[in-house]
């Protein structure tokens, strides 16, 4: 570049923006949906992040790789920083999910007597149940199967039967 002696020289220098990786993940795979991707964004380019919790889960927030809270809003615009960046959508299982267990006891006349238990649990938790009288004189219809299962979003506990 030649500089004019009269001070009339103008030099324009142009800079492009660097691009960095934005990696979005979630802490519990089945808890909800987020835009899971690894994408390159330019410095200060905005990305719209959103989360949708599945039934039985709640959204806690967006966290960085140092476990620092970025936002508690399920949806927000993130402005890309000047380095590769990881964001984790954190969900948690809801507790106090009501469910019922019906124990069916055979009566001598061939009908069934029912004992109902109203219980609560945590979404995704494995749970088990037994009759209220542990010394009951009945034999389970499926003696090798103990009533257990995982609570799901419908508060129904599927029981494995042979």
Coordinates of N, CA, C and O in Angstrom, one line a residue:
X1 N 0.9 -1.2 0.0 CA 0.0 0.0 0.0 C 0.9 1.2 0.0 O 1.8 1.4 0.8
X2 N 0.6 2.1 -0.9 CA 1.4 3.3 -1.0 C 0.6 4.4 -0.3 O -0.6 4.5 -0.5
X3 N 1.2 5.1 0.6 CA 0.6 6.2 1.3 C 0.8 7.5 0.5 O 2.0 7.9 0.2
X4 N -0.3 8.2 0.2 CA -0.1 9.5 -0.5 C 0.4 10.5 0.5 O 0.0 10.6 1.6
X5 N 1.3 11.3 0.0 CA 1.9 12.3 0.8 C 1.0 13.4 1.3 O 1.3 14.1 2.3
X6 N -0.1 13.6 0.7 CA -1.1 14.6 1.0 C -2.1 14.2 2.1 O -3.0 14.9 2.4
X7 N -2.0 12.9 2.6 CA -2.9 12.4 3.6 C -4.2 12.0 3.1 O -5.2 11.8 3.9
X8 N -4.3 11.8 1.8 CA -5.6 11.4 1.2 C -5.8 9.9 1.1 O -6.8 9.4 0.6
X9 N -4.9 9.1 1.6 CA -5.0 7.6 1.5 C -6.0 7.1 2.5 O -6.0 7.5 3.6
X10 N -6.8 6.2 2.0 CA -7.8 5.5 2.9 C -7.6 4.0 2.7 O -7.5 3.5 1.5
X11 N -7.4 3.3 3.7 CA -7.3 1.9 3.7 C -8.4 1.2 4.4 O -8.7 1.5 5.5
X12 N -9.2 0.4 3.7 CA -10.3 -0.4 4.2 C -9.8 -1.8 4.5 O -9.3 -2.5 3.6
X13 N -10.0 -2.3 5.7 CA -9.7 -3.6 6.1 C -11.0 -4.3 6.5 O -11.7 -3.8 7.3
X14 N -11.3 -5.4 5.8 CA -12.6 -6.1 6.1 C -12.3 -7.4 6.9 O -11.3 -8.1 6.6
X15 N -13.2 -7.7 7.9 CA -13.0 -8.8 8.7 C -14.3 -9.7 8.6 O -15.4 -9.1 8.7
X16 N -14.2 -11.0 8.4 CA -15.3 -11.8 8.5 C -15.5 -12.4 9.9 O -14.5 -12.3 10.7
X17 N -16.6 -12.9 10.2 CA -16.8 -13.4 11.5 C -16.4 -14.9 11.6 O -16.7 -15.6 10.6
X18 N -15.8 -15.2 12.6 CA -15.4 -16.6 12.8 C -16.7 -17.4 13.2 O -17.6 -16.9 13.7
X19 N -16.6 -18.7 12.8 CA -17.7 -19.6 13.2 C -17.3 -20.6 14.3 O -16.1 -21.0 14.3
X20 N -18.2 -21.0 15.1 CA -17.9 -21.8 16.2 C -19.0 -22.9 16.3 O -20.1 -22.7 15.9
X21 N -18.7 -24.0 17.0 CA -19.7 -25.1 17.1 C -20.6 -24.8 18.3 O -20.1 -24.5 19.4
X22 N -21.9 -25.0 18.1 CA -22.9 -25.0 19.2 C -23.4 -26.4 19.3 O -24.0 -27.0 18.3
X23 N -23.2 -27.0 20.4 CA -23.7 -28.4 20.7 C -24.8 -28.4 21.7 O -24.6 -28.0 22.8
X24 N -26.0 -28.9 21.3 CA -27.1 -28.9 22.2 C -27.4 -30.4 22.6 O -27.6 -31.2 21.7
X25 N -27.5 -30.7 23.9 CA -27.9 -32.0 24.3 C -28.9 -31.9 25.5 O -29.2 -30.8 25.9
X26 N -29.3 -33.1 26.0 CA -30.2 -33.1 27.2 C -29.7 -34.1 28.2 O -29.0 -35.0 27.8
X27 N -30.1 -33.9 29.4 CA -29.6 -34.8 30.5 C -30.3 -36.1 30.6 O -29.8 -37.0 31.1
X28 N -31.6 -36.1 30.2 CA -32.4 -37.4 30.3 C -33.0 -37.6 28.9 O -33.8 -36.8 28.4
X29 N -32.6 -38.6 28.2 CA -33.0 -38.9 26.8 C -34.5 -38.9 26.6 O -35.0 -38.3 25.7
X30 N -35.2 -39.5 27.5 CA -36.7 -39.7 27.3 C -37.5 -38.6 27.9 O -38.7 -38.6 27.8
X31 N -36.9 -37.6 28.5 CA -37.6 -36.6 29.2 C -38.3 -35.5 28.4 O -39.2 -34.9 28.8
X32 N -37.8 -35.3 27.2 CA -38.4 -34.3 26.3 C -37.7 -34.1 25.0 O -36.7 -34.9 24.7
X33 N -38.1 -33.1 24.3 CA -37.4 -32.8 23.0 C -36.7 -31.5 23.0 O -37.2 -30.5 23.6
X34 N -35.6 -31.4 22.4 CA -34.8 -30.2 22.2 C -34.2 -30.3 20.8 O -34.1 -31.4 20.2
X35 N -33.7 -29.2 20.2 CA -33.1 -29.3 18.9 C -31.6 -29.8 19.1 O -30.7 -29.0 19.2
X36 N -31.5 -31.1 19.1 CA -30.2 -31.7 19.3 C -29.4 -31.6 18.1 O -29.8 -32.2 17.0
X37 N -28.3 -30.9 18.1 CA -27.5 -30.7 16.9 C -26.1 -30.2 17.3 O -25.9 -29.7 18.4
X38 N -25.2 -30.4 16.4 CA -23.9 -29.7 16.5 C -23.8 -28.9 15.2 O -23.9 -29.4 14.1
X39 N -23.8 -27.6 15.4 CA -23.9 -26.7 14.2 C -22.9 -25.6 14.4 O -22.6 -25.2 15.5
X40 N -22.3 -25.2 13.3 CA -21.4 -24.0 13.3 C -22.2 -22.7 13.1 O -23.0 -22.6 12.2
X41 N -22.0 -21.8 14.0 CA -22.7 -20.5 13.9 C -21.6 -19.4 14.0 O -20.5 -19.6 14.6
X42 N -21.9 -18.4 13.3 CA -21.0 -17.2 13.3 C -21.1 -16.5 14.6 O -22.1 -16.5 15.3
X43 N -20.0 -15.9 15.1 CA -20.0 -15.1 16.3 C -21.2 -14.1 16.3 O -21.4 -13.4 15.3
X44 N -21.9 -14.1 17.4 CA -23.1 -13.3 17.6 C -24.3 -13.7 16.8 O -25.4 -13.1 16.8
X45 N -24.2 -14.8 16.0 CA -25.4 -15.2 15.2 C -26.4 -15.9 16.3 O -25.9 -16.5 17.2
X46 N -27.6 -15.7 16.1 CA -28.6 -16.2 17.0 C -29.2 -17.5 16.6 O -29.4 -17.8 15.5
X47 N -29.4 -18.3 17.7 CA -30.0 -19.6 17.5 C -31.2 -19.7 18.4 O -31.1 -19.3 19.6
X48 N -32.3 -20.1 17.9 CA -33.6 -20.3 18.7 C -33.6 -21.6 19.3 O -33.6 -22.6 18.6
X49 N -33.5 -21.7 20.7 CA -33.5 -22.9 21.4 C -34.9 -23.1 22.0 O -35.4 -22.2 22.6
X50 N -35.3 -24.4 22.0 CA -36.7 -24.7 22.6 C -36.6 -26.0 23.2 O -35.8 -26.9 22.8
X51 N -37.4 -26.3 24.2 CA -37.6 -27.6 24.8 C -39.0 -27.8 25.1 O -39.8 -26.9 25.4
X52 N -39.4 -29.1 24.9 CA -40.7 -29.5 25.2 C -40.7 -30.7 26.1 O -40.3 -31.8 25.7
X53 N -41.0 -30.6 27.4 CA -40.9 -31.8 28.3 C -42.0 -32.8 28.0 O -43.2 -32.4 27.6
X54 N -41.7 -34.0 28.1 CA -42.7 -35.1 27.9 C -43.5 -35.1 29.2 O -43.1 -34.7 30.3
X55 N -44.7 -35.7 29.1 CA -45.6 -35.8 30.3 C -44.8 -36.6 31.4 O -44.2 -37.6 31.1
X56 N -44.9 -36.1 32.6 CA -44.2 -36.7 33.7 C -42.9 -36.1 34.0 O -42.2 -36.5 35.0
X57 N -42.4 -35.1 33.2 CA -41.2 -34.5 33.4 C -41.4 -32.9 33.4 O -42.3 -32.4 32.8
X58 N -40.5 -32.2 34.0 CA -40.5 -30.8 33.9 C -39.1 -30.3 33.4 O -38.1 -30.9 33.6
X59 N -39.1 -29.1 32.9 CA -37.9 -28.5 32.3 C -37.3 -27.6 33.4 O -37.9 -26.8 34.0
X60 N -36.0 -27.9 33.7 CA -35.3 -27.1 34.8 C -34.6 -25.9 34.2 O -34.5 -24.9 34.9
X61 N -34.0 -26.0 33.0 CA -33.3 -24.9 32.4 C -32.2 -25.3 31.4 O -32.0 -26.5 31.3
X62 N -31.6 -24.3 30.9 CA -30.5 -24.5 29.9 C -29.2 -24.2 30.7 O -29.1 -23.2 31.4
X63 N -28.2 -25.1 30.6 CA -27.0 -25.0 31.4 C -25.8 -25.1 30.5 O -25.8 -25.8 29.4
X64 N -24.7 -24.5 30.8 CA -23.5 -24.6 30.1 C -22.7 -25.8 30.5 O -23.1 -26.5 31.5
X65 N -21.5 -26.0 29.9 CA -20.7 -27.2 30.3 C -20.1 -27.1 31.7 O -19.7 -28.2 32.2
X66 N -20.2 -26.0 32.3 CA -19.7 -25.8 33.7 C -20.9 -25.9 34.7 O -20.7 -25.6 35.9
X67 N -22.0 -26.4 34.2 CA -23.3 -26.5 35.0 C -23.8 -25.2 35.5 O -24.4 -25.1 36.6
X68 N -23.5 -24.1 34.8 CA -24.0 -22.8 35.1 C -25.3 -22.5 34.4 O -25.4 -22.8 33.2
X69 N -26.3 -22.1 35.1 CA -27.6 -21.8 34.5 C -27.5 -20.6 33.5 O -27.0 -19.6 33.8
X70 N -28.0 -20.9 32.3 CA -28.1 -19.9 31.2 C -29.4 -19.2 31.2 O -29.6 -18.0 31.1
X71 N -30.5 -20.1 31.2 CA -31.9 -19.6 31.2 C -32.8 -20.6 31.7 O -32.6 -21.8 31.5
X72 N -33.9 -20.2 32.4 CA -34.9 -21.1 32.8 C -36.1 -21.2 31.9 O -37.0 -22.0 32.0
X73 N -36.0 -20.3 30.9 CA -37.1 -20.3 29.9 C -37.0 -21.5 28.9 O -35.9 -21.8 28.4
X74 N -38.1 -22.2 28.7 CA -38.1 -23.3 27.8 C -37.6 -23.0 26.4 O -37.1 -23.8 25.7
X75 N -37.9 -21.7 26.0 CA -37.5 -21.3 24.7 C -36.8 -19.9 24.8 O -37.3 -19.0 25.5
X76 N -35.7 -19.8 24.1 CA -35.0 -18.5 24.1 C -34.0 -18.4 23.0 O -33.7 -19.4 22.3
X77 N -33.6 -17.2 22.7 CA -32.6 -16.9 21.6 C -31.2 -16.9 22.3 O -31.0 -16.1 23.2
X78 N -30.3 -17.7 21.7 CA -28.9 -17.7 22.2 C -28.1 -17.0 21.2 O -28.1 -17.3 20.0
X79 N -27.2 -16.1 21.6 CA -26.3 -15.4 20.7 C -24.9 -16.1 20.8 O -24.4 -16.2 21.9
X80 N -24.4 -16.6 19.7 CA -23.2 -17.4 19.7 C -22.0 -16.6 20.3 O -21.8 -15.4 19.9
X81 N -21.3 -17.3 21.1 CA -20.1 -16.7 21.7 C -18.9 -17.0 20.8 O -19.0 -17.7 19.8
X82 N -17.7 -16.5 21.2 CA -16.5 -16.6 20.4 C -15.7 -17.8 20.7 O -14.4 -17.7 20.9
X83 N -16.3 -19.0 20.9 CA -15.7 -20.3 21.1 C -16.7 -21.4 20.9 O -17.9 -21.1 20.9
X84 N -16.2 -22.6 20.8 CA -17.2 -23.7 20.7 C -17.9 -23.8 22.0 O -17.3 -23.5 23.1
X85 N -19.2 -24.1 22.0 CA -20.0 -24.0 23.2 C -21.0 -25.2 23.3 O -21.6 -25.6 22.3
X86 N -21.1 -25.7 24.5 CA -22.0 -26.8 24.8 C -23.1 -26.3 25.7 O -22.9 -25.6 26.7
X87 N -24.4 -26.7 25.3 CA -25.5 -26.3 26.1 C -26.3 -27.6 26.4 O -26.6 -28.4 25.5
X88 N -26.7 -27.8 27.7 CA -27.5 -28.9 28.1 C -28.9 -28.5 28.6 O -29.0 -27.6 29.4
X89 N -29.9 -29.1 28.0 CA -31.2 -28.9 28.4 C -31.5 -29.9 29.6 O -31.4 -31.1 29.4
X90 N -31.8 -29.3 30.8 CA -32.0 -30.2 31.9 C -33.5 -30.4 32.2 O -34.2 -29.4 32.3
X91 N -33.8 -31.6 32.4 CA -35.2 -32.0 32.7 C -35.1 -32.8 34.1 O -34.1 -33.3 34.4
X92 N -36.2 -32.8 34.8 CA -36.3 -33.7 35.9 C -37.6 -34.4 36.0 O -38.6 -33.9 35.5
X93 N -37.6 -35.6 36.5 CA -38.8 -36.4 36.6 C -39.7 -35.9 37.7 O -39.2 -35.4 38.8
X94 N -41.0 -35.8 37.4 CA -41.9 -35.4 38.4 C -42.1 -36.4 39.5 O -42.2 -37.6 39.2
X95 N -42.3 -36.0 40.7 CA -42.6 -36.9 41.8 C -44.1 -36.8 42.2 O -44.8 -35.9 41.7
X96 N -44.6 -37.7 43.0 CA -45.9 -37.6 43.4 C -46.9 -38.1 42.4 O -48.1 -37.7 42.4
X97 N -46.5 -38.9 41.4 CA -47.4 -39.4 40.4 C -48.2 -40.5 41.0 O -47.7 -41.5 41.5
X98 N -49.5 -40.2 41.0 CA -50.5 -41.2 41.6 C -50.7 -42.4 40.7 O -50.7 -42.3 39.4
X99 N -50.7 -43.6 41.3 CA -51.0 -44.8 40.5 C -51.7 -45.8 41.5 O -51.7 -45.6 42.7
X100 N -52.4 -46.7 40.9 CA -53.2 -47.7 41.7 C -52.7 -49.1 41.4 O -52.3 -49.4 40.3
X101 N -52.7 -49.9 42.4 CA -52.4 -51.4 42.2 C -53.7 -52.1 42.8 O -54.2 -51.8 43.8
X102 N -54.2 -53.0 41.9 CA -55.3 -53.9 42.3 C -54.8 -55.3 42.5 O -54.3 -55.9 41.6
X103 N -54.9 -55.8 43.8 CA -54.6 -57.2 44.0 C -55.9 -57.9 44.0 O -56.9 -57.6 44.6
X104 N -55.9 -59.0 43.2 CA -57.1 -59.8 43.0 C -57.0 -61.1 43.7 O -56.0 -61.9 43.4
X105 N -57.9 -61.4 44.6 CA -57.8 -62.6 45.4 C -59.0 -63.5 45.0 O -60.1 -63.1 45.0
X106 N -58.7 -64.8 44.7 CA -59.7 -65.8 44.4 C -60.6 -66.1 45.5 O -60.1 -66.4 46.6
X107 N -61.9 -66.0 45.3 CA -62.9 -66.4 46.3 C -63.3 -67.9 46.0 O -63.1 -68.4 44.9
X108 N -63.8 -68.5 47.0 CA -64.2 -69.9 46.8 C -65.3 -70.1 45.7 O -65.4 -71.2 45.1
X109 N -66.1 -69.1 45.5 CA -67.2 -69.2 44.5 C -66.7 -68.9 43.1 O -67.4 -68.9 42.1
X110 N -65.3 -68.7 42.9 CA -64.8 -68.5 41.6 C -64.7 -67.0 41.2 O -64.2 -66.7 40.1
X111 N -65.2 -66.2 42.0 CA -65.1 -64.7 41.7 C -63.8 -64.2 42.4 O -63.1 -64.9 43.0
X112 N -63.6 -62.9 42.2 CA -62.4 -62.3 42.7 C -62.7 -61.2 43.7 O -63.6 -60.4 43.5
X113 N -62.0 -61.2 44.8 CA -62.0 -60.1 45.8 C -60.9 -59.2 45.4 O -59.8 -59.6 45.1
X114 N -61.1 -57.9 45.6 CA -60.1 -56.9 45.1 C -59.6 -56.1 46.3 O -60.4 -55.6 47.1
X115 N -58.3 -55.9 46.3 CA -57.7 -54.9 47.3 C -57.0 -53.8 46.4 O -56.2 -54.1 45.6
X116 N -57.4 -52.6 46.7 CA -56.9 -51.5 45.9 C -55.9 -50.8 46.8 O -56.1 -50.5 48.0
X117 N -54.8 -50.4 46.2 CA -53.7 -49.6 46.8 C -53.5 -48.3 46.0 O -53.4 -48.4 44.8
X118 N -53.6 -47.2 46.7 CA -53.4 -45.9 46.1 C -52.0 -45.5 46.5 O -51.7 -45.3 47.6
X119 N -51.1 -45.4 45.5 CA -49.7 -45.1 45.8 C -49.2 -43.9 45.0 O -49.9 -43.5 44.1
X120 N -48.0 -43.4 45.3 CA -47.4 -42.4 44.5 C -45.9 -42.8 44.2 O -45.3 -43.6 44.9
X121 N -45.4 -42.2 43.1 CA -44.1 -42.5 42.7 C -43.5 -41.4 41.9 O -44.1 -40.4 41.7
X122 N -42.3 -41.7 41.3 CA -41.6 -40.8 40.5 C -41.6 -41.3 39.1 O -41.4 -42.5 38.8
X123 N -41.8 -40.4 38.1 CA -41.8 -40.8 36.7 C -40.5 -41.5 36.4 O -39.4 -41.1 36.7
X124 N -40.7 -42.7 35.7 CA -39.5 -43.5 35.3 C -39.0 -44.4 36.4 O -38.1 -45.2 36.1
X125 N -39.5 -44.2 37.6 CA -39.0 -45.0 38.7 C -39.5 -46.5 38.6 O -40.7 -46.7 38.3
X126 N -38.7 -47.4 38.9 CA -39.2 -48.8 39.0 C -39.8 -49.0 40.4 O -39.2 -48.5 41.4
X127 N -41.0 -49.5 40.4 CA -41.7 -49.7 41.7 C -42.2 -51.1 41.9 O -42.3 -51.8 40.9
X128 N -42.6 -51.4 43.0 CA -43.2 -52.8 43.3 C -44.3 -52.6 44.3 O -44.4 -51.6 45.0
X129 N -45.1 -53.7 44.4 CA -46.2 -53.6 45.3 C -46.5 -55.0 45.8 O -46.3 -56.0 45.1
X130 N -47.0 -55.1 47.0 CA -47.4 -56.4 47.6 C -48.7 -56.1 48.4 O -48.9 -55.0 48.8
X131 N -49.5 -57.1 48.6 CA -50.7 -56.9 49.4 C -50.4 -56.3 50.8 O -49.4 -56.5 51.3
X132 N -51.5 -55.7 51.3 CA -51.3 -55.0 52.6 C -51.1 -56.1 53.8 O -50.4 -55.8 54.7
X133 N -51.6 -57.3 53.6 CA -51.4 -58.3 54.6 C -50.3 -59.2 54.1 O -50.5 -60.1 53.2
X134 N -49.0 -59.1 54.6 CA -47.9 -59.8 54.0 C -48.0 -61.3 54.3 O -47.3 -62.1 53.7
X135 N -48.9 -61.7 55.2 CA -49.0 -63.2 55.6 C -50.3 -63.7 55.0 O -50.9 -64.7 55.5
X136 N -50.8 -63.1 53.8 CA -52.0 -63.6 53.3 C -51.9 -65.0 52.8 O -50.8 -65.5 52.4
X137 N -53.0 -65.8 52.9 CA -53.0 -67.2 52.5 C -53.1 -67.5 51.0 O -53.5 -68.6 50.7
X138 N -52.9 -66.5 50.2 CA -53.1 -66.7 48.8 C -51.8 -66.9 48.0 O -50.7 -66.4 48.5
X139 N -51.8 -67.6 47.0 CA -50.7 -67.9 46.1 C -50.8 -67.0 44.9 O -51.9 -67.1 44.2
X140 N -49.8 -66.3 44.5 CA -49.9 -65.5 43.2 C -50.2 -66.4 42.0 O -49.7 -67.5 41.9
X141 N -51.0 -65.9 41.1 CA -51.4 -66.7 39.9 C -50.1 -67.0 39.1 O -50.0 -68.0 38.5
X142 N -49.2 -66.0 39.1 CA -48.0 -66.2 38.4 C -46.9 -66.2 39.5 O -46.3 -65.1 39.8
X143 N -46.5 -67.3 40.1 CA -45.7 -67.3 41.3 C -44.3 -66.7 41.0 O -43.6 -66.3 41.9
X144 N -43.8 -66.8 39.8 CA -42.4 -66.3 39.5 C -42.4 -64.9 39.1 O -41.4 -64.4 38.7
X145 N -43.6 -64.2 39.1 CA -43.6 -62.8 38.7 C -44.1 -62.0 39.9 O -45.2 -62.2 40.4
X146 N -43.2 -61.1 40.3 CA -43.6 -60.2 41.4 C -44.1 -58.9 40.7 O -43.5 -58.4 39.7
X147 N -45.2 -58.4 41.1 CA -45.7 -57.2 40.5 C -44.8 -56.0 40.6 O -44.6 -55.4 41.7
X148 N -44.2 -55.7 39.5 CA -43.3 -54.5 39.4 C -43.4 -53.9 38.1 O -43.9 -54.5 37.1
X149 N -42.9 -52.7 37.9 CA -42.9 -52.1 36.6 C -42.3 -50.7 36.7 O -42.0 -50.2 37.8
X150 N -42.3 -50.0 35.6 CA -41.8 -48.6 35.6 C -43.0 -47.7 35.3 O -43.7 -47.9 34.4
X151 N -43.1 -46.6 36.2 CA -44.2 -45.7 36.0 C -44.0 -44.9 34.7 O -42.8 -44.5 34.4
X152 N -45.0 -44.7 33.9 CA -44.9 -43.9 32.7 C -45.8 -42.7 32.8 O -46.5 -42.5 33.8
X153 N -45.9 -42.0 31.7 CA -46.6 -40.7 31.7 C -48.1 -40.9 31.9 O -48.8 -39.9 32.2
X154 N -48.7 -42.1 31.7 CA -50.1 -42.3 31.9 C -50.4 -42.8 33.3 O -51.6 -43.2 33.5
X155 N -49.4 -42.9 34.1 CA -49.6 -43.4 35.5 C -50.1 -44.8 35.5 O -50.7 -45.3 36.4
X156 N -49.8 -45.6 34.4 CA -50.1 -47.0 34.4 C -48.8 -47.8 34.5 O -47.8 -47.4 33.9
X157 N -48.8 -48.8 35.2 CA -47.6 -49.6 35.4 C -47.8 -50.9 34.7 O -48.5 -51.8 35.2
X158 N -47.1 -51.1 33.6 CA -47.3 -52.4 32.9 C -46.6 -53.5 33.7 O -45.5 -53.4 34.2
X159 N -47.3 -54.6 33.9 CA -46.7 -55.7 34.6 C -46.3 -56.8 33.6 O -47.1 -57.2 32.8
X160 N -45.1 -57.4 33.8 CA -44.7 -58.5 32.9 C -45.4 -59.8 33.3 O -45.4 -60.1 34.5
X161 N -46.1 -60.4 32.4 CA -46.7 -61.7 32.7 C -46.2 -62.7 31.8 O -45.8 -62.4 30.6
X162 N -46.1 -64.0 32.2 CA -45.5 -65.0 31.3 C -46.3 -65.3 30.1 O -47.5 -65.0 30.0

